[in-house]
Amino acid sequence: MLLLIGLPAALAGLMLLPGGRSSALKYVPAALCAVLFAAFAGYLPAIEAAPITETVAWVPGLGLDLVVYADGLALLFALLITGVGAVVSVYAAAYFEEDDERGRFLTLLMAFMAAMLGVVLAGNVLMLFCAWELTSITSFFLIGFKGDKYEDARRSALRALVVTGAGGLALLAGLVLMGTAAGSYTLSEVLATDLSAHPWYAAITVLVLIGAFTKSAQVPFHFWLPGAMSAPSPASAYLHAATMVKAGVYLLLRMYPTLGNTDLWTTLVLGVGLITFVWGAYAANRQRDMKGLLAYTTVSALGSLVALAGLPDSLGIKGALLGILAHGAYKAALFLITGAVEHATGTRDLDKLGGLRHAMPGAFIVALISALSMAGLPPLLGFISKDLLLEASFPEPLGTVLPFLGAFVGSALMVSAALTVVWDAFIKPAPVKSHDHSHANDDHGDHLHTVPLLSAAPGVLAAFTLLIPLVGLPLLQPLTNAALGRSSTLYLFPPHPEPLIVSIAALLVGVVLMRFRASWAGSSAQPVTISGKRAKAARRSIGFPTASGVYDRLIGGVDRTGDIALKLQSGRIRYYLVIILGALSLLIMYLAPGIGTVDALANARVQLNSSSDILKLALLGLVVAGTFTSIIVRNHLVAVLALGVAGYALGGVFLLEPAPDVALVQIVVETLATVVLMLMLARMDTVDKTLRTNAQRTVWDSTVIGRWRDAAISIVIGVAIGLLALTVVVQRPERTADEPISVWHLVNTYPQIKVTDAVGAIVTDFRGTDTLLEIAVFSVAALGVFMLLRDPAPDKSDPMGTVEIQQVTLKHDSTLENPLTVFIARLVMVFALMIAFSHWLYGGGQPGDGFTAGVIAGLAVALNYVVRGYARTRRALPWVKPRRFLMGGLILALGNAVIYAPLLGRPFLGVVDFGDAPAGLHLSSTLVFELAIALTVFGAVTLILDTISNPGTEESEG
Amino acid sequence: MGVVFALVTGVLFGLGVFQLLRRDLIKSAMGFYILFTAINLFLLAVGAFDGEVAPYVEPTTVNTLAEAVPGGTPSDPLVQALILTAIVISFGSYALLLGMLNVIGKRNKSLNADDLNALKG
């Protein structure tokens, strides 16, 4: 069943491929929907017996599984989604004329369908949330489908996303609370828990309800749905009538066993539902845009469904289930017909339409059946659901008359709205055309651009509406039984006459209302899609804050705040740093009493145990002095050298620690860093000599205040970090008290890895993944340098390309190149490679490892660049192909890490011992890993060097 | 010695921040490098024990620390491995930073931080 959810997503992915949108494949999505529909229908007998659960582990650490939980309710929705999906896909294939548009639409539609199936079949509440958000996002793209042409579409899409997204966040909070309260995120376990007595019950309920209400467009969050009508008609039919907006209703029905049937639930859900029902139906009557009218009736119908879900003791569940099916069928059909009408006439303004029953007889019949179903006329499916609504709201068991009143008024208004659509579009005589306002396609009836399929596809839905109540109720029976979890007979005419009488009364009132619609409803000045001044004027005329007005003001406020914040940006990066670090130092001073417990610091004393400690002190002094010098001198080269001194001194400290491996790396990297910095400075000079000299001049240019401010910030941060470090050091636990992991490392180094260097063992095995990532990051950095500097030609697309970049030519001091220096460079190359080999092979028992091997070999190449210049070095060392080394090393590292898993059942990066070899060697997978590190590092180092010293006249690598 | 290391860490951190705040972007880059160094020193200081000998173990199967390293208390190998990684990554970042400065200098004809206002809103 998980596969069934995945199929439309996979199809959406395939359609992104070139050729996936060709018109030859336009009916593939529809076929897939039909197949899925049949597959889901096939599950019905099994689900009738017991819900189906399938589990695939996803993120076990978070308790996240991909769980499918399919009971009757889920199956009912799955059938609705795939069934209406098939109709809409056929329709859309004919509706869009351009291949590209159609392909894009169908891709989004399939993606949405996968998400929607995910919502209803999710067996884990977090998975449900993920799918829920995916429907919001795909809906955003579909509403904004014409966003490249119309601003309205963009705004409506954003508004829908903001409202449903905010609701989604509330839902997430609610679901997390619920999962915590129920002790499980698995849906079947949550459903088995009744949380109505839990202390968090109110919070959970309100949060979940906000999620459901925003999705299902309930007052006061309803305003996004009419705006969503800027989506193409098939999307409106599918998402904003049949499926997505029902997700909220689904959630309510789903959570009913856990959260429902309490006073809070009934009050909120029933209240909001009824208000939405009546308000939506009233607003629909004010609309003259055919889609707008339908949108408000959708809001209204959703209100009735929500109200049914709010009734206590599961009274309304059956009505809600039938209502979902009935509404899905008739409303999708009406939207599709609207699309056909718009397609044919170029307008959907009811004042401009009329008389279409002659031009589009098929569409007329479909629209008539569907609208009468919406009105609740027997013997249509809508009649059954409306009957159940009225019956369920009867005051006797509820003890209040309000639900009944609401249901009655709403039903009557709905009748009026339904009749208005059919009357105005199809029956009333066509208005006289005023050519000033006529649209491009707005032509006389006999020239209408009609496509038969656009009426035929919704015809399937109309047939469903008509035939199910007459002959198909036995077919529907098992489905509703499974969804209800109990057996309840469906009937066309209720056994008691009371609901029927009320229903007919509502119908008659509705007809009267429709007849005099103009006198009580008028026409809403507010257009469906909000656009600037008109919307503002409409708001003013209403005179009280509407939900969409509040939303507009909120978004406008965010925009304005953003503008103000943007004005604060000086764009000077140094001031940002000053502000950030200054704020940090102020915070530190405020918190200062809490940092570094005085008692603990009293234990701090400096013990000089041996002569090496005194040497360390001296070297640390040198570190500080070198660093300090690098700050006060102006000349960059001097500063670089001073930093180099500090770095080497630190290497000495490492050596005395004693940490010979670190010392070695520190010294080779320090050398490399110094070389790279020098080369970089030289490269900058080749562009413009004044760049650096001008920059150097600024060192002591700042004002006295500025200098003291910087010094103060530095001192505060330095003192704080020093205190932090001191606290950590002083409060370090005694070794005997709690054995540190290092002891385990030391004890297991030889038995497990068969090397004697504990640091090497940690790097290559115990924390081998770190190292794998480290060389990957290092490679990315090297490639970054390469990308930044490789192409000295002026970049046409350069966004800041006001400056024409000059040809970079690195000057080669030809005096450096003479037979002696070339000989030395060659000799060094040979020795360096030998040292590198020994570091690689014997790294397990002595300082040095693959990393130092790579850097040392790279340094020898650097010497060649310095001595012989770029072009000659490239010719002399043709085997130095940095990117190939880099790639080869990474592939080897990764391959070595994974290859033993299938062969020997070893874990990722697990060590494999190949036994001893001559010359004191010990062969193992670690050695391969070290080689991979060496190759990668050599590749990265030479790539950096190669890029910097490339004068830019020739390709760097053959 | 850990106490001294901690103090020097603080001093280097202060110096690094000061260097970072210079207008000369090359000096700022050096500031980053100083901060990297300071952090490496800090890592060294918080090792689990004050070592007397390098963390090299006996090539036999052992069960206790004293058997593994008979020569005395070894320095903490874990922090050393972490420092190794840190050194490599900081060098990579440093090289990338310098590459960016190269491009910035070319595009803006200046390496003075106050002359660059591409971030201005």
XYZ file of N, CA, C and O in Angstrom, chain A residues 6 19 23 28 37 52 168 191-192 280 312 334 382-383 414 422 515 518 576 611 638 679 694 757 819 875 939-940:
112
model
N 3.428 5.815 -3.283
C 4.645 6.238 -3.965
C 4.466 6.388 -5.467
O 5.152 7.191 -6.091
N 10.979 15.074 -22.154
C 10.088 14.202 -22.899
C 8.921 13.700 -22.078
O 7.960 13.158 -22.623
N 2.712 15.357 -25.456
C 1.267 15.180 -25.441
C 0.885 13.719 -25.651
O -0.228 13.321 -25.345
N -1.526 9.341 -19.329
C -0.889 8.409 -18.386
C -1.308 8.678 -16.939
O -1.675 7.742 -16.215
N -7.291 3.563 -8.159
C -8.664 3.464 -7.670
C -9.064 1.993 -7.558
O -9.580 1.547 -6.533
N -5.747 -2.244 8.024
C -4.467 -2.757 7.552
C -3.356 -1.846 8.061
O -3.482 -0.626 8.014
N -0.717 24.632 9.913
C 0.109 23.434 9.968
C 1.040 23.452 11.175
O 1.242 22.432 11.832
N -5.119 6.377 18.519
C -6.569 6.238 18.405
C -7.144 5.415 19.542
O -8.288 5.595 19.937
N -6.314 4.508 20.068
C -6.796 3.665 21.147
C -6.797 4.395 22.488
O -7.260 3.866 23.484
N -20.922 31.093 4.672
C -20.456 30.716 3.334
C -21.604 30.716 2.342
O -21.489 31.245 1.233
N -22.041 15.455 19.197
C -21.621 14.458 20.185
C -22.104 13.058 19.822
O -23.000 12.880 18.985
N -19.088 20.630 -10.834
C -19.458 22.028 -11.123
C -18.229 22.861 -11.458
O -18.266 23.697 -12.367
N -26.686 14.310 -3.006
C -26.683 15.451 -2.101
C -27.895 15.472 -1.205
O -27.845 15.966 -0.076
N -29.001 14.933 -1.692
C -30.225 14.883 -0.883
C -30.019 14.007 0.345
O -30.407 14.370 1.453
N -28.156 27.589 0.559
C -27.397 26.765 -0.370
C -28.247 26.447 -1.593
O -27.753 26.465 -2.727
N -26.996 27.581 -12.058
C -27.559 26.961 -13.257
C -28.408 27.972 -14.020
O -28.325 28.093 -15.247
N -35.376 33.436 -6.050
C -36.203 34.250 -6.920
C -35.976 35.735 -6.598
O -35.906 36.569 -7.500
N -31.699 39.190 -5.843
C -31.142 40.509 -6.089
C -31.509 41.485 -4.986
O -30.734 42.381 -4.644
N 28.868 45.263 11.274
C 28.061 44.126 11.731
C 28.817 43.337 12.782
O 28.288 42.967 13.830
N 61.460 20.335 33.318
C 62.081 21.365 32.494
C 61.279 21.585 31.224
O 61.240 22.678 30.673
N 55.393 40.709 6.699
C 55.943 40.580 8.047
C 54.919 39.909 8.961
O 55.259 39.033 9.767
N 51.622 33.187 -1.650
C 51.228 33.092 -3.057
C 49.970 33.916 -3.319
O 49.844 34.576 -4.351
N 47.197 50.092 -0.039
C 46.120 50.925 0.501
C 45.499 50.294 1.736
O 45.194 50.966 2.708
N 50.091 3.458 17.355
C 49.834 4.886 17.510
C 48.355 5.092 17.826
O 47.485 4.905 16.971
N 70.480 25.738 -12.924
C 70.643 24.279 -12.798
C 70.673 23.794 -11.358
O 70.101 22.738 -11.045
N 55.007 21.067 -17.118
C 55.626 20.171 -18.090
C 56.510 19.143 -17.407
O 56.553 17.981 -17.793
N 45.931 15.766 -3.670
C 45.146 16.384 -4.737
C 44.653 17.763 -4.338
O 44.768 18.726 -5.100
N 44.132 17.878 -3.122
C 43.566 19.158 -2.683
C 44.659 20.211 -2.560
O 44.509 21.347 -3.029
